[in-house]
CSV table of C-alpha atoms and ligand atoms in Angstrom, one decimal:
chain,number,residue,atom,x,y,z
A,1,MET,CA,0.1,0.3,-0.2
A,2,THR,CA,1.4,3.5,-0.6
A,3,THR,CA,1.1,6.3,1.6
A,4,GLU,CA,1.8,8.8,-1.2
A,5,PRO,CA,-1.5,11.3,-1.7
A,6,MET,CA,-3.4,10.7,-4.8
A,7,PRO,CA,-2.2,13.1,-7.4
A,8,SER,CA,-5.6,15.2,-7.3
A,9,ARG,CA,-5.0,15.2,-3.2
A,10,ARG,CA,-1.7,16.2,-4.4
A,11,ARG,CA,-2.7,19.0,-6.2
A,12,PHE,CA,-4.6,20.2,-3.0
A,13,LEU,CA,-2.1,19.8,-0.4
A,14,ARG,CA,-0.7,22.3,-2.4
A,15,TYR,CA,-2.9,24.5,-2.7
A,16,ALA,CA,-3.9,24.2,0.8
A,17,ALA,CA,-0.6,24.8,2.1
A,18,GLY,CA,-0.5,27.9,-0.1
A,19,ALA,CA,-2.8,28.7,1.7
A,20,ALA,CA,-1.8,27.6,5.3
A,21,SER,CA,1.4,28.4,4.4
A,22,LEU,CA,0.8,31.8,5.1
A,23,ALA,CA,0.5,31.6,8.6
A,24,VAL,CA,3.9,30.4,8.9
A,25,LEU,CA,5.3,32.5,6.6
A,26,GLY,CA,3.3,34.2,4.6
A,27,GLY,CA,-1.2,34.1,4.5
A,28,ALA,CA,-4.8,36.1,5.0
A,29,GLY,CA,-9.1,37.1,5.0
A,30,ALA,CA,-10.9,40.0,5.9
A,31,VAL,CA,-12.7,38.7,8.6
A,32,GLY,CA,-13.2,41.8,11.0
A,33,PHE,CA,-11.1,43.9,12.3
A,34,ALA,CA,-10.7,43.0,16.2
A,35,GLY,CA,-12.5,40.2,15.7
A,36,GLY,CA,-11.3,36.3,15.7
A,37,VAL,CA,-12.2,33.1,13.8
A,38,HIS,CA,-15.4,32.9,16.0
A,39,PRO,CA,-15.2,36.6,17.4
A,40,ASN,CA,-16.7,35.9,21.3
A,41,ALA,CA,-14.0,33.7,21.5
A,42,ALA,CA,-12.3,34.2,25.3
A,43,ALA,CA,-8.9,33.6,23.4
A,44,TYR,CA,-9.4,36.8,21.6
A,45,GLY,CA,-10.8,39.0,23.9
A,46,TYR,CA,-7.8,40.9,25.0
A,47,TRP,CA,-7.6,42.9,21.4
A,48,ARG,CA,-10.8,44.5,22.9
A,49,GLN,CA,-9.7,45.1,26.1
A,50,LYS,CA,-8.5,49.1,26.2
A,51,GLU,CA,-9.3,48.9,30.2
A,52,LYS,CA,-8.3,47.5,33.4
A,53,ASN,CA,-11.4,45.6,33.9
A,54,GLY,CA,-10.3,45.2,38.3
A,55,LEU,CA,-6.7,44.4,36.9
A,56,SER,CA,-3.8,46.2,39.0
A,57,ASP,CA,-2.0,48.3,36.9
A,58,PRO,CA,1.1,46.5,36.2
A,59,GLN,CA,-1.5,43.1,35.6
A,60,TYR,CA,-2.5,45.5,32.9
A,61,LEU,CA,0.6,46.1,31.2
A,62,ALA,CA,1.2,42.9,31.6
A,63,LEU,CA,-1.9,41.8,29.6
A,64,CYS,CA,-1.2,44.1,27.2
A,65,ALA,CA,2.1,43.0,26.7
A,66,THR,CA,1.1,39.7,25.4
A,67,LEU,CA,-0.6,41.2,22.6
A,68,ALA,CA,3.0,41.6,21.0
A,69,PRO,CA,3.9,39.7,18.3
A,70,SER,CA,6.2,36.4,18.7
A,71,PRO,CA,7.5,33.6,16.4
A,72,HIS,CA,5.1,31.2,15.3
A,73,ASN,CA,2.4,32.8,18.1
A,74,THR,CA,4.8,31.2,20.7
A,75,GLN,CA,4.1,33.6,23.4
A,76,PRO,CA,7.2,32.6,25.3
A,77,TRP,CA,7.5,35.1,28.3
A,78,LYS,CA,6.5,35.1,31.7
A,79,PHE,CA,5.8,38.8,34.0
A,80,GLY,CA,6.5,39.1,37.5
A,81,ILE,CA,4.9,41.7,39.7
A,82,ALA,CA,6.6,43.1,42.8
A,83,GLY,CA,4.6,46.4,43.5
A,84,ASP,CA,5.7,49.0,41.1
A,85,ARG,CA,8.3,46.8,38.7
A,86,ILE,CA,7.8,44.1,36.6
A,87,GLU,CA,10.0,41.6,35.9
A,88,ILE,CA,10.2,39.7,32.5
A,89,PHE,CA,11.9,36.0,31.7
A,90,ALA,CA,11.4,34.3,29.1
A,91,ASP,CA,9.3,31.3,29.1
A,92,LEU,CA,12.1,28.5,27.7
A,93,SER,CA,9.4,25.4,27.3
A,94,ARG,CA,7.9,27.1,24.5
A,95,HIS,CA,11.0,27.7,22.5
A,96,LEU,CA,11.0,26.7,18.9
A,97,GLY,CA,13.9,24.2,18.8
A,98,THR,CA,16.0,23.7,15.6
A,99,ALA,CA,13.8,26.6,14.4
A,100,ASP,CA,15.3,29.1,16.7
A,101,ALA,CA,18.1,27.2,17.7
A,102,GLU,CA,20.2,30.6,19.0
A,103,PHE,CA,17.0,32.1,20.9
A,104,ARG,CA,17.2,35.0,18.4
A,105,MET,CA,13.9,35.2,17.5
A,106,MET,CA,12.7,34.2,21.2
A,107,GLN,CA,14.5,37.4,22.5
A,108,THR,CA,13.1,39.6,19.8
A,109,ALA,CA,9.5,38.9,21.2
A,110,ILE,CA,10.7,39.4,24.5
A,111,GLY,CA,11.9,43.0,23.2
A,112,SER,CA,8.5,43.6,21.7
A,113,ALA,CA,6.6,42.6,24.7
A,114,LEU,CA,8.8,44.8,26.9
A,115,GLU,CA,8.2,48.0,24.4
A,116,ASN,CA,4.2,47.0,24.7
A,117,ILE,CA,4.4,47.6,28.5
A,118,ASP,CA,6.4,50.7,28.0
A,119,VAL,CA,3.5,52.4,25.5
A,120,ALA,CA,0.7,51.3,28.1
A,121,ALA,CA,2.5,52.4,30.5
A,122,GLY,CA,2.3,55.9,29.0
A,123,ARG,CA,-1.3,55.7,28.8
A,124,LEU,CA,-1.5,55.0,32.7
A,125,GLY,CA,-0.1,57.7,33.5
A,126,TYR,CA,3.4,56.4,33.9
A,127,ARG,CA,7.2,56.6,32.9
A,128,ALA,CA,8.6,52.9,32.2
A,129,GLU,CA,12.1,52.8,33.4
A,130,VAL,CA,13.6,49.3,31.8
A,131,GLN,CA,15.9,48.6,34.2
A,132,ASP,CA,18.7,45.8,34.3
A,133,LEU,CA,18.4,44.7,31.2
A,134,ASP,CA,20.7,41.8,31.7
A,135,ALA,CA,19.8,38.8,29.2
A,136,ASP,CA,23.6,38.9,27.9
A,137,ARG,CA,24.5,37.0,31.6
A,138,ARG,CA,21.0,35.7,32.8
A,139,PHE,CA,18.9,34.1,30.0
A,140,ALA,CA,21.1,31.3,29.7
A,141,GLN,CA,20.4,30.5,33.6
A,142,ASP,CA,17.0,31.6,34.3
A,143,GLY,CA,15.4,33.6,31.1
A,144,TYR,CA,15.9,36.8,32.6
A,145,CYS,CA,15.8,39.5,30.5
A,146,ALA,CA,14.9,42.7,31.6
A,147,SER,CA,12.7,44.6,34.7
A,148,VAL,CA,10.7,47.6,34.3
A,149,ARG,CA,10.2,49.8,36.9
A,150,LEU,CA,7.0,52.7,36.8
A,151,HIS,CA,7.2,56.0,38.2
A,152,ARG,CA,3.9,58.6,37.9
A,153,GLY,CA,4.5,60.4,35.0
A,154,GLN,CA,2.6,62.2,32.4
A,155,VAL,CA,-0.7,60.5,30.4
A,156,VAL,CA,0.7,60.0,26.8
A,157,ARG,CA,-2.2,60.3,24.5
A,158,ASP,CA,-0.4,59.6,21.0
A,159,GLY,CA,-1.8,56.6,18.7
A,160,SER,CA,0.3,54.0,19.9
A,161,PHE,CA,-1.9,53.1,22.4
A,162,ASP,CA,-4.5,51.9,20.3
A,163,ALA,CA,-2.1,51.0,17.6
A,164,LEU,CA,-1.6,47.9,20.5
A,165,PHE,CA,-4.9,46.5,19.7
A,166,THR,CA,-5.2,46.7,15.9
A,167,ARG,CA,-1.7,46.0,15.1
A,168,GLN,CA,-0.9,42.6,13.2
A,169,THR,CA,0.8,40.4,11.3
A,170,THR,CA,-0.7,40.7,7.9
A,171,ARG,CA,-0.1,37.9,5.7
A,172,THR,CA,-1.4,39.0,2.7
A,173,GLU,CA,-1.0,40.6,-1.3
A,174,TYR,CA,-0.4,44.3,-0.3
A,175,ASP,CA,-1.5,46.8,-2.9
A,176,MET,CA,1.3,47.8,-5.1
A,177,SER,CA,-0.6,50.9,-6.7
A,178,GLN,CA,0.3,52.7,-2.6
A,179,PRO,CA,3.7,53.4,-2.1
A,180,VAL,CA,4.9,53.7,1.7
A,181,PRO,CA,5.5,57.2,2.1
A,182,ALA,CA,9.2,58.6,2.8
A,183,ALA,CA,7.5,60.1,5.8
A,184,LEU,CA,6.5,56.9,7.3
A,185,LYS,CA,10.4,55.3,6.9
A,186,THR,CA,11.7,58.3,8.3
A,187,ALA,CA,9.5,58.3,11.0
A,188,LEU,CA,10.6,54.3,11.9
A,189,ASN,CA,13.9,55.3,11.5
A,190,GLN,CA,14.1,58.4,13.8
A,191,ARG,CA,13.0,55.4,16.7
A,192,THR,CA,15.9,54.2,17.5
A,193,GLY,CA,17.9,56.9,19.1
A,194,ASP,CA,17.1,55.3,22.6
A,195,LEU,CA,18.4,52.0,21.0
A,196,PRO,CA,22.3,51.8,20.9
A,197,GLY,CA,23.6,49.6,18.2
A,198,ILE,CA,20.2,49.1,16.5
A,199,GLY,CA,19.5,50.4,13.2
A,200,LEU,CA,16.5,49.9,10.3
A,201,THR,CA,17.6,50.0,7.1
A,202,TRP,CA,15.5,49.9,3.9
A,203,PHE,CA,15.7,48.3,0.6
A,204,PRO,CA,15.2,50.8,-2.4
A,205,ASP,CA,12.9,49.6,-5.6
A,206,GLY,CA,14.6,47.8,-8.5
A,207,PRO,CA,17.5,45.3,-8.7
A,208,LEU,CA,18.3,45.3,-4.5
A,209,VAL,CA,14.7,44.0,-4.8
A,210,THR,CA,15.2,41.4,-6.8
A,211,ARG,CA,18.5,40.0,-5.5
A,212,LEU,CA,16.1,40.5,-2.2
A,213,GLY,CA,13.8,37.6,-3.7
A,214,ASN,CA,16.2,35.5,-4.7
A,215,VAL,CA,17.8,35.9,-0.9
A,216,LEU,CA,14.2,35.0,0.4
A,217,ARG,CA,13.5,32.0,-2.4
A,218,GLY,CA,17.3,30.6,-1.4
A,219,SER,CA,16.6,30.5,2.4
A,220,VAL,CA,12.7,29.3,3.0
A,221,ARG,CA,13.9,26.2,0.4
A,222,GLY,CA,16.9,25.7,3.0
A,223,PHE,CA,15.1,25.9,6.0
A,224,LEU,CA,11.8,23.5,5.1
A,225,SER,CA,14.4,20.9,4.0
A,226,ASP,CA,15.5,20.1,7.6
A,227,ASP,CA,14.7,19.9,11.3
A,228,ARG,CA,13.5,23.4,11.8
A,229,ASN,CA,10.5,23.2,9.7
A,230,ARG,CA,9.6,20.3,11.9
A,231,ASP,CA,10.0,21.8,14.6
A,232,GLY,CA,8.0,24.5,13.9
A,233,MET,CA,5.3,23.1,12.0
A,234,LYS,CA,5.0,21.5,15.8
A,235,TRP,CA,2.9,25.2,16.3
A,236,PHE,CA,0.7,25.0,13.3
A,237,ARG,CA,-3.1,24.4,14.6
A,238,ILE,CA,-5.1,22.3,12.4
A,239,THR,CA,-8.5,23.2,13.3
A,240,PRO,CA,-10.0,26.3,14.8
A,241,ASP,CA,-11.1,24.5,17.8
A,242,GLN,CA,-6.9,23.5,18.6
A,243,TRP,CA,-6.5,27.2,17.9
A,244,GLU,CA,-8.9,28.8,20.0
A,245,THR,CA,-8.4,26.2,23.1
A,246,ARG,CA,-4.7,26.0,23.3
A,247,ARG,CA,-4.6,29.7,22.4
A,248,ASP,CA,-0.7,29.6,20.7
A,249,GLY,CA,0.4,28.9,17.9
A,250,ILE,CA,-0.3,30.0,13.9
A,251,ALA,CA,-3.5,29.0,12.0
A,252,VAL,CA,-4.5,29.2,8.4
A,253,PHE,CA,-7.9,30.4,9.8
A,254,ASN,CA,-6.7,34.4,10.2
A,255,GLY,CA,-5.2,34.0,6.2
A,256,ASP,CA,-6.8,35.2,3.5
A,257,ALA,CA,-7.0,31.7,2.2
A,258,PRO,CA,-10.6,31.1,0.1
A,259,LEU,CA,-12.8,29.7,2.7
A,260,LEU,CA,-12.5,25.9,0.8
A,261,ALA,CA,-8.7,26.0,1.8
A,262,LYS,CA,-9.4,26.5,5.2
A,263,ARG,CA,-12.0,24.0,5.7
A,264,TYR,CA,-9.9,21.9,3.3
A,265,VAL,CA,-7.3,22.0,6.1
A,266,GLU,CA,-9.7,21.6,8.7
A,267,TRP,CA,-11.2,18.6,7.4
A,268,PHE,CA,-8.6,16.7,5.5
A,269,VAL,CA,-5.3,17.7,6.3
A,270,HIS,CA,-3.2,15.5,8.6
A,271,GLU,CA,-0.2,16.2,11.1
A,272,GLN,CA,1.8,14.4,8.7
A,273,ASP,CA,0.7,16.4,5.7
A,274,LEU,CA,2.3,19.6,7.3
A,275,LEU,CA,5.9,17.6,6.5
A,276,SER,CA,4.8,16.8,3.1
A,277,ALA,CA,6.6,18.4,-0.2
A,278,GLN,CA,3.5,19.7,-1.3
A,279,PHE,CA,3.2,21.7,1.6
A,280,LYS,CA,6.5,22.2,1.4
A,281,GLN,CA,6.0,24.1,-2.3
A,282,GLY,CA,2.9,25.5,-1.2
A,283,GLU,CA,4.8,27.8,0.9
A,284,ILE,CA,7.5,28.4,-1.7
A,285,ASP,CA,4.5,29.5,-4.0
A,286,THR,CA,3.2,31.6,-1.8
A,287,LEU,CA,6.5,33.7,-1.1
A,288,ASP,CA,6.5,33.9,-4.3
A,289,ARG,CA,3.3,35.6,-4.8
A,290,LEU,CA,4.3,37.8,-1.4
A,291,VAL,CA,7.4,39.1,-3.3
A,292,SER,CA,5.6,40.6,-6.3
A,293,THR,CA,3.1,42.2,-3.5
A,294,THR,CA,5.3,44.1,-1.6
A,295,PRO,CA,5.5,48.1,-1.8
A,296,ALA,CA,8.4,48.3,0.7
A,297,TRP,CA,10.8,46.1,2.5
A,298,GLY,CA,13.0,47.2,5.9
A,299,LEU,CA,15.4,45.5,8.1
A,300,ILE,CA,16.1,45.6,11.3
A,301,TYR,CA,20.1,44.9,12.3
A,302,ALA,CA,22.1,45.2,15.3
A,303,ASP,CA,25.4,45.9,16.1
A,304,ARG,CA,26.7,43.0,17.9
A,305,ALA,CA,25.0,39.7,18.2
A,306,THR,CA,23.5,39.6,21.8
A,307,PRO,CA,20.1,38.6,23.5
A,308,ASN,CA,20.7,42.6,24.8
A,309,GLN,CA,20.6,43.5,21.3
A,310,ARG,CA,18.1,41.1,20.0
A,311,ILE,CA,15.6,42.7,22.9
A,312,GLN,CA,16.2,46.2,21.7
A,313,ALA,CA,15.6,45.5,18.5
A,314,GLY,CA,12.4,43.7,19.2
A,315,ARG,CA,11.4,47.3,20.8
A,316,LEU,CA,12.3,48.5,17.4
A,317,ALA,CA,10.2,45.7,15.6
A,318,GLU,CA,7.1,46.3,17.9
A,319,ARG,CA,7.9,50.0,16.8
A,320,VAL,CA,7.5,49.6,13.2
A,321,TYR,CA,4.3,47.4,14.1
A,322,LEU,CA,2.4,50.1,15.9
A,323,GLU,CA,3.3,52.9,14.0
A,324,ALA,CA,2.5,51.3,10.6
A,325,ALA,CA,-0.9,50.2,12.3
A,326,ALA,CA,-1.5,53.8,13.6
A,327,ARG,CA,-1.6,54.9,10.3
A,328,GLY,CA,-2.7,52.5,8.6
A,329,TYR,CA,-0.3,49.9,7.6
A,330,ALA,CA,0.0,46.2,7.1
A,331,VAL,CA,3.2,44.9,8.4
A,332,GLN,CA,4.4,41.0,8.0
A,333,PRO,CA,8.2,39.9,8.8
A,334,LEU,CA,9.9,37.4,7.2
A,335,CYS,CA,12.3,35.4,9.1
A,336,TYR,CA,13.8,32.8,6.6
A,337,PRO,CA,16.7,34.8,5.7
A,338,THR,CA,17.4,36.2,8.9
A,339,GLU,CA,17.1,32.6,10.8
A,340,PHE,CA,18.9,30.2,7.8
A,341,GLU,CA,22.9,31.0,8.4
A,342,PRO,CA,24.1,31.0,4.7
A,343,SER,CA,21.1,33.6,3.6
A,344,ARG,CA,22.2,36.1,6.8
A,345,GLU,CA,25.5,36.6,4.8
A,346,GLY,CA,23.7,37.6,1.3
A,347,LEU,CA,21.0,39.9,3.5
A,348,ARG,CA,24.0,41.4,5.0
A,349,GLU,CA,25.7,42.2,1.8
A,350,LEU,CA,22.3,43.3,0.2
A,351,ALA,CA,21.9,45.9,3.1
A,352,GLY,CA,25.4,47.1,3.5
A,353,LEU,CA,25.8,45.7,7.1
A,354,ALA,CA,29.4,44.7,8.3
A,355,PRO,CA,30.1,41.3,9.0
A,356,ALA,CA,29.9,42.0,12.7
A,357,GLN,CA,26.2,43.3,12.6
A,358,ASP,CA,23.7,41.3,12.9
A,359,PRO,CA,20.1,41.1,10.5
A,360,LEU,CA,17.6,40.2,13.0
A,361,PHE,CA,13.9,41.3,11.5
A,362,LEU,CA,13.3,41.5,7.8
A,363,PHE,CA,9.4,42.6,6.8
A,364,ARG,CA,7.3,43.8,4.6
A,365,ILE,CA,5.2,46.5,4.7
A,366,GLY,CA,2.3,47.9,2.6
A,367,LYS,CA,-1.2,48.7,2.2
A,368,SER,CA,-4.3,46.2,3.0
A,369,ASP,CA,-7.3,45.0,4.6
A,370,TYR,CA,-7.6,44.0,7.8
A,371,VAL,CA,-7.4,40.2,8.5
A,372,ALA,CA,-9.0,38.4,11.6
A,373,LYS,CA,-7.1,38.2,14.9
A,374,SER,CA,-5.0,35.8,16.7
A,375,VAL,CA,-5.0,33.8,19.5
A,376,ARG,CA,-4.0,35.2,23.3
A,377,ARG,CA,-3.3,33.0,26.2
A,378,ASP,CA,-5.0,33.9,29.5
A,379,LEU,CA,-2.9,36.8,31.3
A,380,LYS,CA,-2.8,33.5,34.8
A,381,GLU,CA,-0.8,31.6,32.1
A,382,VAL,CA,1.9,33.7,31.6
A,383,LEU,CA,2.0,35.7,35.7
A,384,LEU,CA,4.5,34.2,38.1
A,385,ALA,CA,2.6,33.9,41.4
B,401,LIG,C1,11.1,37.5,15.3
B,401,LIG,C2,9.3,37.3,14.7
B,401,LIG,C3,9.5,36.7,13.5
B,401,LIG,C4,8.6,36.3,12.8
B,401,LIG,N1,8.9,35.7,11.8
B,401,LIG,C5,7.3,35.8,10.8
B,401,LIG,C6,7.8,35.2,9.7
B,401,LIG,O1,8.8,34.9,9.1
B,401,LIG,N2,6.5,34.9,8.9
B,401,LIG,C7,5.4,35.3,9.3
B,401,LIG,O2,4.2,35.3,8.5
B,401,LIG,N3,5.2,35.8,10.7
B,401,LIG,C8,6.4,35.9,11.1
B,401,LIG,N4,5.9,36.4,12.3
B,401,LIG,C9,4.7,37.3,13.0
B,401,LIG,C10,3.9,36.1,14.3
B,401,LIG,O3,3.7,34.9,13.5
B,401,LIG,C11,2.8,36.4,14.8
B,401,LIG,O4,3.8,37.5,15.4
B,401,LIG,C12,2.5,35.5,15.4
B,401,LIG,O5,1.7,34.5,14.8
B,401,LIG,C13,1.0,36.5,16.3
B,401,LIG,O6,0.4,37.5,15.0
B,401,LIG,P1,0.4,38.8,15.5
B,401,LIG,O7,1.4,39.3,15.1
B,401,LIG,O8,-1.1,38.8,13.9
B,401,LIG,O9,-0.2,39.4,17.1
B,401,LIG,C14,7.4,37.0,13.5
B,401,LIG,C15,7.2,37.5,14.5
B,401,LIG,C16,8.4,37.4,15.0
B,401,LIG,C17,8.4,38.5,16.5
């Protein structure tokens, strides 16, 4: 008996994978702003919670932190609250394994959560002072990353707090007739001032973007061909129930895949299909489609390859997401070239980085519709007792 899928099933798997893989690398449907697949499911509730609703100030700041992006939606953080101090730890049990062997993406995500605390603290009338950023020494011991002390200050009323709730990873084709304004790029470049050693560079249109596309294609093939893909796919949720119950991971349901493809994934895709050649090819097809529907590309890099620098880079990544969301632009990171070592060199060359500089967060940005929200874990799960 053969385990090889029948041709028609094979074709459909590739098609469904093209949709599903968007969840991993690139996917997307305007299901509704701030909604989820089943909008009232608890897993989406925090996207609407702009009030404390009985939480203490630090608890609410931790809730806002959980709205940050994270690789494969692992939400790899824990928050310890002691008076006016919030300590942020990485939850090492939520590591992506070989897909993030050096913990680069995990540390970047922690930086984004830290940025959310800073933004939400401003709205509550606090100045958040980052203290003891010490992941370089402590991360390997107990996952400690940094702490934040809250000082009474001015209430900040800019658009970034609201953007915490509209920000999302938008895995869709972006509108090529709407370029990203230079003013937005400049505004983002100006947000690096308090992040020493962190930079943001843009890939101008033309031959450089064509070469970037080639680096991306090479990296996705390399990434998909080894254990990294298997470890990453452990976070793929096949059914909406799975996704909304576990409240983590990625799924096809907040992608722009046609309903038929989503249903096919839900009803007919099995775990072993996620590692099939068809699924991989679907992902490669998707990448091609996204590369040709991206009006602008940016890259966040660090001067040194250290955990502390990655946390700082994660803060800038979240600023990109929030500033873009506040101005009605969509963002999607594409981590393959930064996480597949042979491609990192190519990226460095294209971006004009020095050999010691570390490319960390490549993203596409442009105009697009909103997609459905991704799930979030219960706050109780991420607060240290
Ligand atoms: C360091 C990092 C790398 C990421 N890489 C990718 C990626 O390669 N492709 C992608 O579609 N999303 C990527 N994401 C986005 C996450 O999948 C996304 O944040 C998560 O699924 C939660 O969804 P949300 O951002 O819409 O809240 C990345 C996020 C982070 C923080």
